[in-house]
Coordinates of N, CA, C and O in Angstrom, one line a residue:
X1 N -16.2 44.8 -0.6 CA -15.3 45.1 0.6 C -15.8 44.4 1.8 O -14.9 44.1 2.7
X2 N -17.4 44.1 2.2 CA -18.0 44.0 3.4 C -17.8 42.5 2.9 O -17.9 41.9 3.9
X3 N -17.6 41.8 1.9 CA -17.6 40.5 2.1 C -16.0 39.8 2.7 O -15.8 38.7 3.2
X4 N -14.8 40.9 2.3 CA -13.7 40.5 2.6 C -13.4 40.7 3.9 O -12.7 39.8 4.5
X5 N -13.9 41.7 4.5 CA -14.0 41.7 5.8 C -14.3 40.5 6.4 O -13.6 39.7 7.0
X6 N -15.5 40.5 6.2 CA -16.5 39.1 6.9 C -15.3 37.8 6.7 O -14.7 37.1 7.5
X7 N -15.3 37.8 5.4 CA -14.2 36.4 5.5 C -13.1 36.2 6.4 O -12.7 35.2 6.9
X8 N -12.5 37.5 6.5 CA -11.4 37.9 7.3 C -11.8 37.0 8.4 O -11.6 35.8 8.5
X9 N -12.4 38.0 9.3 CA -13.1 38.2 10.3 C -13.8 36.4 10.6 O -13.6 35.9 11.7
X10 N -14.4 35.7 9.6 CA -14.4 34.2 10.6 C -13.1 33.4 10.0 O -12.9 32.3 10.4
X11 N -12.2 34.1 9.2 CA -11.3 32.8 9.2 C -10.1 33.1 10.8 O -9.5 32.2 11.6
X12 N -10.0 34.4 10.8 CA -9.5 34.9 12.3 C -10.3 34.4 13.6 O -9.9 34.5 14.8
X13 N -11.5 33.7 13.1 CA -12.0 33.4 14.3 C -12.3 31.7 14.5 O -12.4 31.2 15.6
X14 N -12.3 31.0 13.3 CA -11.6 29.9 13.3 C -10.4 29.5 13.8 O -10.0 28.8 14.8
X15 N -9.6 30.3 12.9 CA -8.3 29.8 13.5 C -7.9 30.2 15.0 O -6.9 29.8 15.5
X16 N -8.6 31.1 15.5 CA -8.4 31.4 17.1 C -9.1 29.9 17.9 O -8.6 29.2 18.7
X17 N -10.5 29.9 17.3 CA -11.3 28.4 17.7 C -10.1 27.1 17.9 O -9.8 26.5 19.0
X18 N -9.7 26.9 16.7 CA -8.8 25.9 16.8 C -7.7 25.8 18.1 O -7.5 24.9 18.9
X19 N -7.2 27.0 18.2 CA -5.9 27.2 19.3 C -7.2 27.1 20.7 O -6.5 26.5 21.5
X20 N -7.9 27.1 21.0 CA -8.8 27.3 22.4 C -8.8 25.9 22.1 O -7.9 25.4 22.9
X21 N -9.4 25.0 21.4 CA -9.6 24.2 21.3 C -8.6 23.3 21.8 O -8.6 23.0 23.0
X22 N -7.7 23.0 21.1 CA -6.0 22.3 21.0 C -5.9 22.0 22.6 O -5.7 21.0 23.2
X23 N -6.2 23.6 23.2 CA -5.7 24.3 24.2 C -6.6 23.1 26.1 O -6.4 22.8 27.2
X24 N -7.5 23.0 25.2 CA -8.8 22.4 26.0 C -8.9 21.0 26.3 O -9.2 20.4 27.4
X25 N -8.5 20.3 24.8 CA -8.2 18.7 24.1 C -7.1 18.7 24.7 O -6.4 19.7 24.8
X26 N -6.7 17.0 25.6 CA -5.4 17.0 25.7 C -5.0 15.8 24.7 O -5.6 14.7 24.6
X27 N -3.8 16.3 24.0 CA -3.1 15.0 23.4 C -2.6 14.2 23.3 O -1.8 14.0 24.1
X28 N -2.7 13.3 22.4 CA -2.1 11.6 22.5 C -0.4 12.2 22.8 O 0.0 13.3 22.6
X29 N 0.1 11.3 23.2 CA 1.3 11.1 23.4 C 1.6 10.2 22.3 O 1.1 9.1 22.1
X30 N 2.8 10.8 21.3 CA 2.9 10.5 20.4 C 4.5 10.2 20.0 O 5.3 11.1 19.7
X31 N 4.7 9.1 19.9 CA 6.9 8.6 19.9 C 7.0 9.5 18.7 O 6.2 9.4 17.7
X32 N 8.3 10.7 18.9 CA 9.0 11.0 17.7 C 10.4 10.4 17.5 O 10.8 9.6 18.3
X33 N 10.9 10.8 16.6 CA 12.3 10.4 16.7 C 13.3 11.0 17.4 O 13.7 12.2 17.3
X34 N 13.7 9.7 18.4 CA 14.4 10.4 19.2 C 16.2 9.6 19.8 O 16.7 9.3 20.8
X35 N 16.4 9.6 18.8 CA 17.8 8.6 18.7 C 17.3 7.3 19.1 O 16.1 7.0 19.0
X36 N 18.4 6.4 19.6 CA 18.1 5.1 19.5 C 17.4 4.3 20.5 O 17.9 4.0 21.6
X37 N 16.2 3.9 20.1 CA 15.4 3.2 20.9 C 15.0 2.3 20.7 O 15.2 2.0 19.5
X38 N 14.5 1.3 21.3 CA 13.7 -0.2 21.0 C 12.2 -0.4 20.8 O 11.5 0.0 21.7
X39 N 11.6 -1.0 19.6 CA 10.2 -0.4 19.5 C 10.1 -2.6 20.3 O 10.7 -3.7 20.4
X40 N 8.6 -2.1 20.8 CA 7.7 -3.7 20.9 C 6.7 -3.6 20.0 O 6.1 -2.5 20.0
X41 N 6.5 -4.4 19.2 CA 5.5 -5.2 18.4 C 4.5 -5.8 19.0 O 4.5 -6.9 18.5
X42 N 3.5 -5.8 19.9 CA 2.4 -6.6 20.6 C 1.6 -7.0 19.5 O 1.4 -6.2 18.6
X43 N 1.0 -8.5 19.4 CA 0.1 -9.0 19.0 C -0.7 -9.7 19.7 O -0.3 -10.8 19.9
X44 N -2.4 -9.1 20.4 CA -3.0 -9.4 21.1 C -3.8 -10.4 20.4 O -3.9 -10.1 19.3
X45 N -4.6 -11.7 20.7 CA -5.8 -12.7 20.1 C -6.4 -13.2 21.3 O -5.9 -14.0 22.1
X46 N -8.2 -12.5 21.4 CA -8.8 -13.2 22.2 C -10.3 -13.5 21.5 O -10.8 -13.1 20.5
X47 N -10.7 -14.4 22.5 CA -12.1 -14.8 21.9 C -12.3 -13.6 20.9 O -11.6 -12.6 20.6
X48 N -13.7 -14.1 20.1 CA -14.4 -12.7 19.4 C -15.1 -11.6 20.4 O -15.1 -10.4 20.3
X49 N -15.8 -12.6 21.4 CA -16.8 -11.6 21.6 C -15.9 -10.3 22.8 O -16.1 -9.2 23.3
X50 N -15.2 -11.0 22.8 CA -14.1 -10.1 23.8 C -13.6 -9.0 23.1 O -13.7 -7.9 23.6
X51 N -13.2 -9.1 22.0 CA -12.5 -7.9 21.2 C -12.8 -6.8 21.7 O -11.9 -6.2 22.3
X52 N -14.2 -6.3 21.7 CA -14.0 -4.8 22.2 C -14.3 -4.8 23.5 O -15.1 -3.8 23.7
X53 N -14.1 -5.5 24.6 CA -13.6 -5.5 26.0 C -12.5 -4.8 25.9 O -12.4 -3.7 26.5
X54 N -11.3 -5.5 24.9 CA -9.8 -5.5 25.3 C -9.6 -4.2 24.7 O -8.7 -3.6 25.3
X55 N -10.3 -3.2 23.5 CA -10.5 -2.3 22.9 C -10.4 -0.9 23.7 O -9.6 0.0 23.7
X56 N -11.7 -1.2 24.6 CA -12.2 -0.6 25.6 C -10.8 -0.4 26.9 O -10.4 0.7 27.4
X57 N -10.3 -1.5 27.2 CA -9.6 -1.7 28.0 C -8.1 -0.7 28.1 O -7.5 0.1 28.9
X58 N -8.2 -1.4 26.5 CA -7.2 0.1 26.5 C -7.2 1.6 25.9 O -6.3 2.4 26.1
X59 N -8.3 1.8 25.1 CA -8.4 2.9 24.8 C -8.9 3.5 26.4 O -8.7 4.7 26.5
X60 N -9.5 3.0 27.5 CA -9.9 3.8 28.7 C -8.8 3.9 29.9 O -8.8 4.6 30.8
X61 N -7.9 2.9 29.5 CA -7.2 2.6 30.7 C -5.4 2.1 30.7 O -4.6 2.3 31.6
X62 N -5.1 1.4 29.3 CA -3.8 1.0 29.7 C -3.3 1.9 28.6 O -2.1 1.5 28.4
X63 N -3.4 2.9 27.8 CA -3.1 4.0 26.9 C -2.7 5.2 27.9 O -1.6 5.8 28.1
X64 N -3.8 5.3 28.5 CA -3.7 6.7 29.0 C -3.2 6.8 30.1 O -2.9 7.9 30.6
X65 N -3.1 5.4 30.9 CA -3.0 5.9 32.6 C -1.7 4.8 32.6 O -0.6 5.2 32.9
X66 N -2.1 3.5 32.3 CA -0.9 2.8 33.2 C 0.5 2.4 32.0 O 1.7 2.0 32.4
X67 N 0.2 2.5 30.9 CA 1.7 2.5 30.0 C 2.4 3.5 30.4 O 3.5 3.3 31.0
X68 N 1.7 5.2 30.1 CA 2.5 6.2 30.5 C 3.1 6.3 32.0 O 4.0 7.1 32.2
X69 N 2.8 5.8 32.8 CA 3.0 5.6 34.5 C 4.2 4.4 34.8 O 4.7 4.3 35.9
X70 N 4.7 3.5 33.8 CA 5.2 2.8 33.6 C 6.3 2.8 32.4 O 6.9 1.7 32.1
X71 N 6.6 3.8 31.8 CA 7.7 4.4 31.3 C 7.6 4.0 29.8 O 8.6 4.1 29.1
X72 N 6.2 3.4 29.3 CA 6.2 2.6 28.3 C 5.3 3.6 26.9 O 4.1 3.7 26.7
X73 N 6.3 4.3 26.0 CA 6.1 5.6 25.0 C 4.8 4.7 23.8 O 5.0 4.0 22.8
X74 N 3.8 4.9 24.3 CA 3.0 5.1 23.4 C 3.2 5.0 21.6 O 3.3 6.2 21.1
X75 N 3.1 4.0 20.6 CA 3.7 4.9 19.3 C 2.4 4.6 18.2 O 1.9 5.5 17.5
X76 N 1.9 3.0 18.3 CA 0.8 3.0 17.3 C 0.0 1.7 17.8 O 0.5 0.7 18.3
X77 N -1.4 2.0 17.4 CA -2.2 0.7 17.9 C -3.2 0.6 16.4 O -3.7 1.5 15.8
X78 N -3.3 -0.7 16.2 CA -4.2 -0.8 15.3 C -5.3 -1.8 15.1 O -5.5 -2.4 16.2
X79 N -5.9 -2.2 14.4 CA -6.9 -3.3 14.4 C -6.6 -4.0 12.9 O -6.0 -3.2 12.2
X80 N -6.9 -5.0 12.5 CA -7.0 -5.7 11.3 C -8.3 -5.5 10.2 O -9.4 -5.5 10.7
X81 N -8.1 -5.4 9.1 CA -9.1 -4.8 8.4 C -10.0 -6.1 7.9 O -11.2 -6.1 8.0
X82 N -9.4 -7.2 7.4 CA -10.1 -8.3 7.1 C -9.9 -9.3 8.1 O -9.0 -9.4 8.8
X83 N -11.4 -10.3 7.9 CA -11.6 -11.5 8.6 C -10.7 -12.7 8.3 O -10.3 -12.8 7.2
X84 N -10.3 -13.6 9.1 CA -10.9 -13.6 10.5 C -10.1 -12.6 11.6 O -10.5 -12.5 12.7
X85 N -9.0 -12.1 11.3 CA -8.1 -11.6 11.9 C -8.8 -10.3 12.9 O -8.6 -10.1 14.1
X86 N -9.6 -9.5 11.8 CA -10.3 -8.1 12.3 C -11.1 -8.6 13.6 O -11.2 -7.7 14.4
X87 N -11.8 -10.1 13.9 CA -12.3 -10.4 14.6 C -12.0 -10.8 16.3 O -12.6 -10.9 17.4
X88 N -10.5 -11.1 15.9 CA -10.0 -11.3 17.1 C -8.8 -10.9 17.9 O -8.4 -11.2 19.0
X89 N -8.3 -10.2 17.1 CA -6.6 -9.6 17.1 C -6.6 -8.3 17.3 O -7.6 -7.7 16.9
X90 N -5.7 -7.6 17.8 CA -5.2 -5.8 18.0 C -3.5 -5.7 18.1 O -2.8 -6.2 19.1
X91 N -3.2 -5.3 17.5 CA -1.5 -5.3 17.4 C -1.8 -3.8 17.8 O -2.8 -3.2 17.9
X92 N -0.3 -3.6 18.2 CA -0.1 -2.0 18.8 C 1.7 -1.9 18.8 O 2.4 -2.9 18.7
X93 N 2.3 -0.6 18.9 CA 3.7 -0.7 19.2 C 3.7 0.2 20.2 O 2.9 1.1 20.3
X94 N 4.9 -0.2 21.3 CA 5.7 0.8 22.0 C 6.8 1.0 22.0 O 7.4 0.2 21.4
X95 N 7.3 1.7 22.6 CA 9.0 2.2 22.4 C 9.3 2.2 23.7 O 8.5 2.2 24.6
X96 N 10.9 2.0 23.9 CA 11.3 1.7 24.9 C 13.4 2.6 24.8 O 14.0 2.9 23.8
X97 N 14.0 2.9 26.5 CA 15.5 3.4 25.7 C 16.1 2.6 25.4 O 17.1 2.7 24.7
X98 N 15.4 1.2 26.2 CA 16.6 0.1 25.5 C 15.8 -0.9 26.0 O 14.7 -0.6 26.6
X99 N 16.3 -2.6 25.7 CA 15.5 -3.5 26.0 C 15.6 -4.0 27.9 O 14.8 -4.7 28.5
X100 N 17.0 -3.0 28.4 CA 16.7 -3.0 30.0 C 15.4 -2.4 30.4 O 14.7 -3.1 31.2
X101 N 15.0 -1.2 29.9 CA 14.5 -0.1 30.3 C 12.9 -1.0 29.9 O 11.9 -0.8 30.6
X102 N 12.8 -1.6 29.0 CA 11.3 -2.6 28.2 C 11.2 -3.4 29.7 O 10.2 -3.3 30.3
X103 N 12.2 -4.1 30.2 CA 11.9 -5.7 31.2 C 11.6 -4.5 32.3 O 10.4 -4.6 32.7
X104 N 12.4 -3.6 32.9 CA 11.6 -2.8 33.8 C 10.7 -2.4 33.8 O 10.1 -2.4 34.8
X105 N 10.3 -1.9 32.8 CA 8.8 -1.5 32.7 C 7.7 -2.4 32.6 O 6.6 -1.9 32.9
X106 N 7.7 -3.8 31.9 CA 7.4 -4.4 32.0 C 7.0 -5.0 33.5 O 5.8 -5.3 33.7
X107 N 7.9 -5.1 34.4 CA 8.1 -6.2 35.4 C 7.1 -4.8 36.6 O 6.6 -5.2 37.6
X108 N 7.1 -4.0 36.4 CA 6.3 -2.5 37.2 C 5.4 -2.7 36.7 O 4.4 -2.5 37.5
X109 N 5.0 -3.0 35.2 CA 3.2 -3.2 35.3 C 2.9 -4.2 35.5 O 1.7 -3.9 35.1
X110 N 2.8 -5.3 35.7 CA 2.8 -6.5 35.9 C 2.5 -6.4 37.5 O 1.5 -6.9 38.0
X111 N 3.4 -5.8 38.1 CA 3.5 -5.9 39.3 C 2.5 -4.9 39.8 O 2.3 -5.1 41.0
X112 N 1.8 -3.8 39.1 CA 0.8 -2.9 39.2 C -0.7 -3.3 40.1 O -1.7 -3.7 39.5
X113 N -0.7 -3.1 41.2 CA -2.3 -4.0 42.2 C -3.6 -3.1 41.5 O -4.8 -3.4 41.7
X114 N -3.0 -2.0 40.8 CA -4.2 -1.1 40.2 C -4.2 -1.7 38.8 O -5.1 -1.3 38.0
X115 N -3.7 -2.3 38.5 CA -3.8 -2.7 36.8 C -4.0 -4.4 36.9 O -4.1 -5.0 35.8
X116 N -4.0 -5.0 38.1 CA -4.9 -6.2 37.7 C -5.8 -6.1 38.3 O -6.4 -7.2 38.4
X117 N -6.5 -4.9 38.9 CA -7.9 -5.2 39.0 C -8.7 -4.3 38.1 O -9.9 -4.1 38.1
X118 N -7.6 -3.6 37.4 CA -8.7 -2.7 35.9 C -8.5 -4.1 35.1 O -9.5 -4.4 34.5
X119 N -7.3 -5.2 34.8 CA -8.4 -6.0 34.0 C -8.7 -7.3 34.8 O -8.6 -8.4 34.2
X120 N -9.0 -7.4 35.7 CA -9.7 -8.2 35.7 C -11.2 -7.7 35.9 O -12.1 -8.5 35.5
X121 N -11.6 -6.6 36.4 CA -12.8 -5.9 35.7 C -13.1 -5.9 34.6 O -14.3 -6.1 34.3
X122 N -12.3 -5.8 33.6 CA -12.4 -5.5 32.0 C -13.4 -6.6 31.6 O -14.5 -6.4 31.0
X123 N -12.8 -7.8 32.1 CA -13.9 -8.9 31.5 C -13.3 -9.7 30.8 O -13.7 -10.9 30.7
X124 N -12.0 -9.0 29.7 CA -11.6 -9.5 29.0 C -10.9 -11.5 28.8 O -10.8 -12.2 27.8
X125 N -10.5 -11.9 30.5 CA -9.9 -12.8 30.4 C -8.3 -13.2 29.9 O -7.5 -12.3 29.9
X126 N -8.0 -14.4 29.5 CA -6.8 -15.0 29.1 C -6.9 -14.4 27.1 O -7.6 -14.6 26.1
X127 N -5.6 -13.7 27.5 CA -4.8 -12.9 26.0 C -3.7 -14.1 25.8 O -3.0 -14.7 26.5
X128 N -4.1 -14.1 24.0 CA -2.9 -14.5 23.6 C -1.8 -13.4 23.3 O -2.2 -12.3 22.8
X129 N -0.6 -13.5 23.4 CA 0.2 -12.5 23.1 C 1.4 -13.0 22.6 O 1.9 -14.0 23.1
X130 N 1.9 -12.2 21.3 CA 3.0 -12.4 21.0 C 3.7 -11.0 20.4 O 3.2 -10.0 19.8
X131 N 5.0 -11.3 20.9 CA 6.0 -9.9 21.2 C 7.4 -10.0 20.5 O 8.5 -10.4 20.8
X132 N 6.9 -9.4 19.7 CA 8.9 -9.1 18.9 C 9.4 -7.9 19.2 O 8.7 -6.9 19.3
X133 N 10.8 -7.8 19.2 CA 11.4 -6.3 20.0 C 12.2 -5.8 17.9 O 12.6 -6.3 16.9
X134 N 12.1 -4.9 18.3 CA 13.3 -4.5 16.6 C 13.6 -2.5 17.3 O 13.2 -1.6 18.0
X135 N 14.5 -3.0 16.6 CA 15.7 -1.3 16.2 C 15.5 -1.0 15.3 O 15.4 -1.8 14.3
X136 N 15.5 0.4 15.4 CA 15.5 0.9 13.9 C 16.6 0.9 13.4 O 17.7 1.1 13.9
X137 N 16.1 0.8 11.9 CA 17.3 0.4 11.1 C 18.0 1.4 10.7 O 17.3 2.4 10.8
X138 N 19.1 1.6 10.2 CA 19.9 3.0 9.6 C 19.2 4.3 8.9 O 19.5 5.5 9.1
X139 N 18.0 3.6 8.0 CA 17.6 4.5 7.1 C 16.3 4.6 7.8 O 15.6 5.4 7.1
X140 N 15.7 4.3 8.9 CA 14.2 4.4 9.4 C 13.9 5.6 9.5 O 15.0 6.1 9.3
X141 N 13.0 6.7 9.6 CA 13.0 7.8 9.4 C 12.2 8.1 11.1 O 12.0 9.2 11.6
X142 N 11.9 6.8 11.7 CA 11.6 6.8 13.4 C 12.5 6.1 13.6 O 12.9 5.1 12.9
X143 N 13.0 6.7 14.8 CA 14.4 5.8 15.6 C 14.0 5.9 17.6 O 14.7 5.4 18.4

């Protein structure tokens, strides 16, 4: 009986932990499906030794502070698993309400005097970039 207690007793206190926690953590901003939107496709390539400049760059600064301040929904960033690609490249997506709403937001960070001197601090230098826009398709299960 004293052991079912006990179990009780820390699984009630885990899962209370967890909620304090959640409560403390703040979270990614994360695209759900939300009718029809326009996703971007970014494909970043810079030197090697730069990679985790541009890494850094944005996991400290254009994720958290100047996409979201510039109307630009956060959805997925990723890295390449094999060489040479893993070495130099970072793709990511964002969402947008339409491809107006992408060139505005676009044309506001760009125009940002606080976001070209976070990168030109970064270190990172001249990005190659390439950018495809897509809709989701009928059956996408994110829209």
């Amino acid at each position: 009986m004293t052991k079912r207690i006990l179990a009780a007793v820390a699984l009630m206190t885990a899962f209370a932990a967890g909620f304090a926690v959640r409560g403390i953590v703040p979270g990614e901003p994360v695209a759900f499906a939300q009718g029809n939107r326009v996703f971007e496709l970014r494909t970043y390539t810079v030197p090697a030794d730069k990679l985790d400049a541009l890494h850094k760059r944005f996991r400290d600064e254009t994720v958290t502070k100047f996409f979201p301040r510039h109307g630009m929904a956060n959805v997925w960033y990723g890295k390449p698993l094999d060489a040479p690609l893993s070495q130099t490249t970072m793709t990511y997506m964002i969402a947008f309400p339409s491809r107006e709403a992408a060139k505005k937001s676009w044309d506001s960070f760009r125009a940002d005097p606080e976001w070209a001197k976070v990168a030109a601090a970064s270190g990172v230098g001249q990005v190659k970039i390439d950018s495809v826009y897509f809709e989701p398709a009928d059956y996408s299960p994110l829209k």
